[in-house]
C-alpha positions as MATLAB code, in Angstrom:
seq = 'IHKKQVILDNDPIPDVFYLFCKEKPANLTGKIIVNMEDIKMEEIEKLYPDLEIGGHWMPKDCEANHRVAIIVPYRNREPHLKIFLRHMHGLLRKQEIDYGIFVVEQIENQTFNRAKLMNVGFVEALKVYDWQCFIFHDVDLLPEDDRNLYTCPEQPRHMSVAIDKFKYKLTYPGLFGGVTALTKEQLETINGFPNVYWGWGAEDDDIARRLRLNNLTISRYPENIAKYKMIKHQPEPKNVCKDVLYNKMEQRYQRDGLSNLNYTVLKIEKNYLFTKIIVDLLENESKKELFKEGIFMNCTKLKIKY';
ca = [
     -16.305  -10.918   -9.486;
     -17.294  -14.567   -9.820;
     -20.666  -15.408   -8.310;
     -20.523  -18.129   -5.666;
     -22.652  -21.189   -6.466;
     -24.121  -23.664   -3.995;
     -24.699  -27.102   -5.540;
     -27.304  -29.375   -3.973;
     -27.123  -33.172   -4.201;
     -29.578  -33.435   -7.107;
     -28.362  -30.405   -9.036;
     -26.565  -30.948  -12.341;
     -22.901  -29.915  -12.316;
     -22.602  -26.601  -14.199;
     -20.237  -26.279  -17.138;
     -18.175  -23.711  -15.227;
     -17.829  -24.152  -11.481;
     -15.261  -22.296   -9.399;
     -13.920  -23.832   -6.228;
     -12.310  -21.489   -3.775;
      -8.547  -21.198   -4.045;
      -6.504  -22.548   -1.155;
      -5.534  -20.050    1.534;
      -1.960  -21.299    1.202;
      -1.441  -22.527   -2.377;
       0.651  -25.676   -2.754;
       3.085  -23.964   -5.139;
       4.503  -21.682   -2.428;
       8.072  -22.743   -1.749;
       9.502  -20.185    0.683;
      12.550  -18.207   -0.353;
      12.311  -16.531   -3.763;
      14.952  -14.854   -5.893;
      14.903  -11.056   -5.984;
      16.131   -9.833   -9.366;
      17.456   -6.275   -9.089;
      18.495   -5.973  -12.740;
      16.951   -3.244  -14.868;
      14.240   -4.269  -17.323;
      12.003   -2.548  -19.883;
       8.264   -2.300  -19.290;
       7.639   -4.106  -22.571;
       9.665   -7.078  -21.369;
       7.683   -7.277  -18.129;
       4.439   -7.238  -20.110;
       5.604  -10.297  -22.050;
       6.230  -12.148  -18.779;
       2.586  -11.730  -17.724;
       0.396  -11.955  -20.844;
      -2.879  -12.643  -19.011;
      -3.228   -9.451  -16.970;
      -6.262   -7.226  -17.327;
      -5.585   -3.620  -18.294;
      -4.686   -1.556  -15.246;
      -2.605   -4.289  -13.601;
      -5.533   -6.441  -12.428;
      -5.350  -10.237  -12.210;
      -7.401  -13.023  -10.673;
      -6.912  -16.800  -10.801;
      -8.724  -18.577  -13.604;
      -9.035  -22.075  -12.106;
     -10.429  -21.187   -8.690;
     -12.204  -18.330   -6.955;
      -9.870  -16.099   -4.966;
     -10.529  -15.723   -1.252;
      -9.165  -12.186   -1.181;
      -9.625   -9.030   -3.255;
      -6.486   -6.987   -2.637;
      -5.473   -3.515   -3.827;
      -1.730   -2.830   -3.749;
      -1.254    0.924   -3.184;
       2.184    2.364   -4.029;
       2.946    5.990   -3.030;
       5.346    7.182   -5.688;
       7.402    9.896   -7.329;
      10.378    9.768   -9.726;
      11.341    6.138   -9.171;
      10.781    4.520  -12.574;
      13.825    2.184  -12.389;
      12.555    0.973   -9.004;
       8.989    0.672  -10.280;
      10.012   -1.643  -13.107;
      11.900   -3.936  -10.730;
       8.932   -3.830   -8.345;
       6.362   -4.723  -11.019;
       8.362   -7.654  -12.361;
       8.792   -9.062   -8.872;
       5.329   -8.413   -7.460;
       3.242   -9.709  -10.353;
       5.124  -12.996  -10.147;
       4.613  -13.302   -6.396;
       0.966  -12.230   -6.262;
      -0.084  -14.657   -8.992;
       1.535  -17.534   -7.100;
      -0.555  -16.601   -4.064;
      -3.773  -16.927   -6.119;
      -5.370  -13.683   -4.999;
      -7.565  -11.263   -6.916;
      -5.364   -8.160   -6.989;
      -4.671   -4.841   -8.679;
      -1.660   -2.519   -8.474;
      -2.262    1.236   -8.077;
       0.677    3.645   -8.316;
      -0.251    7.028   -6.826;
       2.143    9.642   -8.196;
       2.553   13.068   -6.608;
       3.261   15.994   -8.939;
       6.589   17.829   -8.942;
       7.380   20.944   -6.886;
       5.599   19.655   -3.804;
       7.009   18.144   -0.624;
       6.472   14.385   -0.719;
       3.545   13.222    1.423;
       3.483    9.443    1.617;
       0.510    9.054    3.946;
      -1.767   11.395    1.998;
      -0.904    9.555   -1.221;
      -1.996    6.334    0.481;
      -5.334    7.923    1.405;
      -5.809    8.935   -2.227;
      -4.977    5.406   -3.379;
      -7.549    3.915   -1.018;
     -10.335    6.252   -2.155;
      -9.572    6.022   -5.878;
      -9.082    2.232   -5.926;
     -12.530    1.725   -4.394;
     -14.063    3.629   -7.298;
     -13.115    0.866   -9.733;
     -13.558   -2.392   -7.754;
     -14.884   -3.791   -4.488;
     -11.535   -4.363   -2.772;
     -11.594   -5.963    0.703;
      -7.935   -5.577    1.628;
      -5.430   -2.769    1.046;
      -1.677   -3.251    1.123;
       0.350   -0.050    1.211;
       3.746   -0.715   -0.296;
       6.928    1.333   -0.616;
       8.247    0.845   -4.146;
      11.772    0.055   -2.950;
      10.849   -2.995   -0.846;
      10.745   -6.478   -2.379;
       9.578   -9.573   -0.457;
      11.982  -12.512   -0.293;
       9.557  -15.273    0.751;
       6.340  -16.276   -1.013;
       4.813  -17.512    2.272;
       4.456  -13.840    3.239;
       0.821  -13.755    2.139;
      -0.498  -10.518    0.654;
      -3.828  -10.728    2.439;
      -5.500   -9.057    5.422;
      -5.894  -11.052    8.649;
      -8.213  -10.076   11.509;
      -5.734   -7.492   12.804;
      -3.644   -5.001   10.791;
      -0.464   -6.634    9.536;
       3.007   -5.115    9.388;
       4.542   -7.092    6.538;
       8.071   -5.725    6.066;
       9.384   -6.949    9.414;
      12.946   -7.906    8.477;
      14.732   -5.723    5.893;
      18.266   -6.389    4.668;
      19.312   -2.756    5.239;
      18.536   -3.193    8.957;
      20.217   -6.602    9.220;
      16.850   -8.368    8.977;
      15.758   -7.183   12.417;
      12.652   -5.272   13.477;
      13.960   -1.828   14.373;
      11.395   -1.217   17.156;
       8.232   -3.029   18.347;
       5.742   -0.314   17.362;
       6.927    0.015   13.767;
       4.142    0.083   11.173;
       5.770    1.265    7.960;
       7.245    0.054    4.698;
       4.609   -2.529    3.749;
       1.357   -2.715    5.724;
      -2.013   -4.439    5.281;
      -5.403   -3.207    6.491;
      -9.002   -4.011    5.648;
     -11.427   -1.417    4.352;
     -13.234   -1.463    7.707;
     -10.015   -0.948    9.682;
      -9.044    2.020    7.522;
     -12.435    3.618    7.994;
     -12.247    3.016   11.757;
      -8.932    4.890   12.106;
      -9.977    7.627    9.637;
      -7.311    6.496    7.187;
      -3.871    8.073    7.412;
      -2.732   11.570    8.424;
      -2.650   14.180    5.653;
      -0.270   16.601    7.374;
       3.177   14.965    7.222;
       4.974   16.822    4.435;
       8.427   15.250    4.173;
       9.918   12.141    5.726;
       9.254   10.908    9.237;
       6.656   10.130   11.942;
       3.668    9.338    9.700;
       4.229    5.612   10.387;
       4.182    6.223   14.135;
       1.038    8.330   13.778;
      -0.666    5.434   11.972;
       0.453    2.911   14.601;
      -0.960    5.168   17.303;
      -4.291    5.380   15.468;
      -4.439    1.597   15.601;
      -3.749    1.498   19.350;
      -6.335    4.197   20.074;
      -8.934    2.019   18.343;
      -7.927   -1.219   20.094;
      -6.327   -2.698   16.995;
      -3.178   -4.789   17.371;
      -0.281   -5.006   14.923;
       0.243   -8.582   13.693;
       3.375   -9.912   11.995;
       4.778  -13.000   10.361;
       8.028  -14.319   11.866;
      11.228  -12.593   10.736;
      12.283  -15.613    8.659;
       9.148  -15.182    6.483;
       8.582  -11.405    6.509;
      11.943  -10.685    4.845;
      12.532   -7.902    2.309;
      15.308   -6.497    0.206;
      15.503   -2.729   -0.163;
      16.494   -1.076   -3.432;
      19.099    1.583   -2.695;
      17.781    5.128   -3.035;
      18.222    8.702   -1.876;
      16.080    9.499    1.188;
      13.337   12.105    1.041;
      13.963   15.380    2.945;
      12.990   15.137    6.605;
       9.885   16.796    7.980;
      11.195   19.324   10.509;
       7.722   19.634   12.042;
       7.059   15.928   12.493;
       7.409   15.932   16.287;
       4.982   18.838   16.683;
       2.436   17.044   14.522;
       2.883   13.713   16.264;
       2.460   15.250   19.715;
      -0.893   16.705   18.614;
      -2.184   13.603   16.835;
      -4.604   12.390   19.526;
      -6.489   15.682   19.416;
      -6.433   15.795   15.621;
      -6.678   12.303   14.119;
     -10.473   12.062   14.002;
     -10.548   15.141   11.767;
      -7.281   14.494    9.900;
      -7.464   11.659    7.398;
     -10.199   10.358    5.137;
     -12.672   12.795    6.701;
     -10.887   15.914    5.385;
      -8.982   14.502    2.413;
      -8.610   17.080   -0.361;
      -6.753   16.549   -3.625;
      -7.106   16.930   -7.369;
      -6.659   13.996   -9.728;
      -4.898   15.284  -12.831;
      -4.791   12.047  -14.774;
      -5.532    8.340  -14.457;
      -3.477    6.091  -16.737;
      -4.552    2.471  -17.086;
      -1.300    0.854  -18.121;
      -1.076   -2.860  -18.765;
       0.953   -3.585  -15.609;
      -0.585   -1.028  -13.230;
      -2.972    1.884  -12.839;
      -1.233    5.232  -12.335;
      -3.075    8.032  -10.535;
      -1.340   11.412  -10.951;
      -2.438   13.749   -8.202;
      -2.008   17.276   -6.861;
      -2.057   17.034   -3.059;
      -2.747   20.780   -2.630;
       0.213   21.350   -0.324;
      -0.183   25.104    0.114;
      -3.867   24.863    1.024;
      -3.103   22.147    3.561;
      -0.301   24.083    5.243;
      -2.354   27.267    5.451;
      -5.018   25.355    7.372;
      -2.382   24.040    9.769;
      -1.119   27.549   10.434;
      -4.663   28.675   11.221;
      -4.831   25.962   13.878;
      -1.728   27.423   15.507;
       0.080   24.116   15.945;
       3.332   25.354   14.385;
       4.248   27.990   16.945;
       7.410   26.040   17.829;
       8.136   24.971   14.283;
       9.382   27.882   12.183;
      10.768   26.000    9.187;
       7.470   25.078    7.574;
       7.440   26.880    4.239;
       4.365   28.040    2.386;
       4.381   29.346   -1.165;
       1.964   32.244   -1.664;
];
């Protein structure tokens, strides 16, 4: 991280002096092209020759105002990941932020758990750099406007407001999913994200409720700026127990999140374009604990492998 320098009137000008980058760089133009064509990783690497290993970049001519970790919960979406990396590196560099991309990959033969992967990404990213801001990003969403700044304001920001699949309209006022931005302090205040949502559904609403319970307000850019295209994909299986979990969240959230996060990192790969964290989320252990709590009495379809 560049050290800030204060220059007094009589001080000599140093050979290298970094001014802060502008909050809104002059090269931002609004609408940007979203290229959905397939591309090889090697070709993307050639587009961005000045990245640091692990997918880290910072501006060279000014000091960035924001240190931002992009956390991508992921499994079996390599064609989408390549499109995502090509698009996002181009956008984030234009915004002149100090950023890194972390892809958190869940192992096979487990039910996908998006929120727990995001917790893992937060914890592991902080081990390598002093990030201030964390943007949690579905791999199939691509921003269409470079004025949609990948930074953290005073309140948590829901970034993917208007998605083409939903006719560029916010589906409901309390939505906090897809692409979201929170500071380190905000994440610690809400105890991160829930670890118990195995399968699709309700984890976003759980997170939004955590914000409300801690007097945090969801902020958004206007729909004409916070626009995204969605890459077509097969949906994850639904979580048949999501309603039971959501109805219990107020009693559970202070002990379900960062405070009880358990996982095993199997491998960390520092690729040129991104850092991949391959992780075992310990599904069976987690579900056994939930059964002990007795919160699945009305939810008989939760499977455990013994």
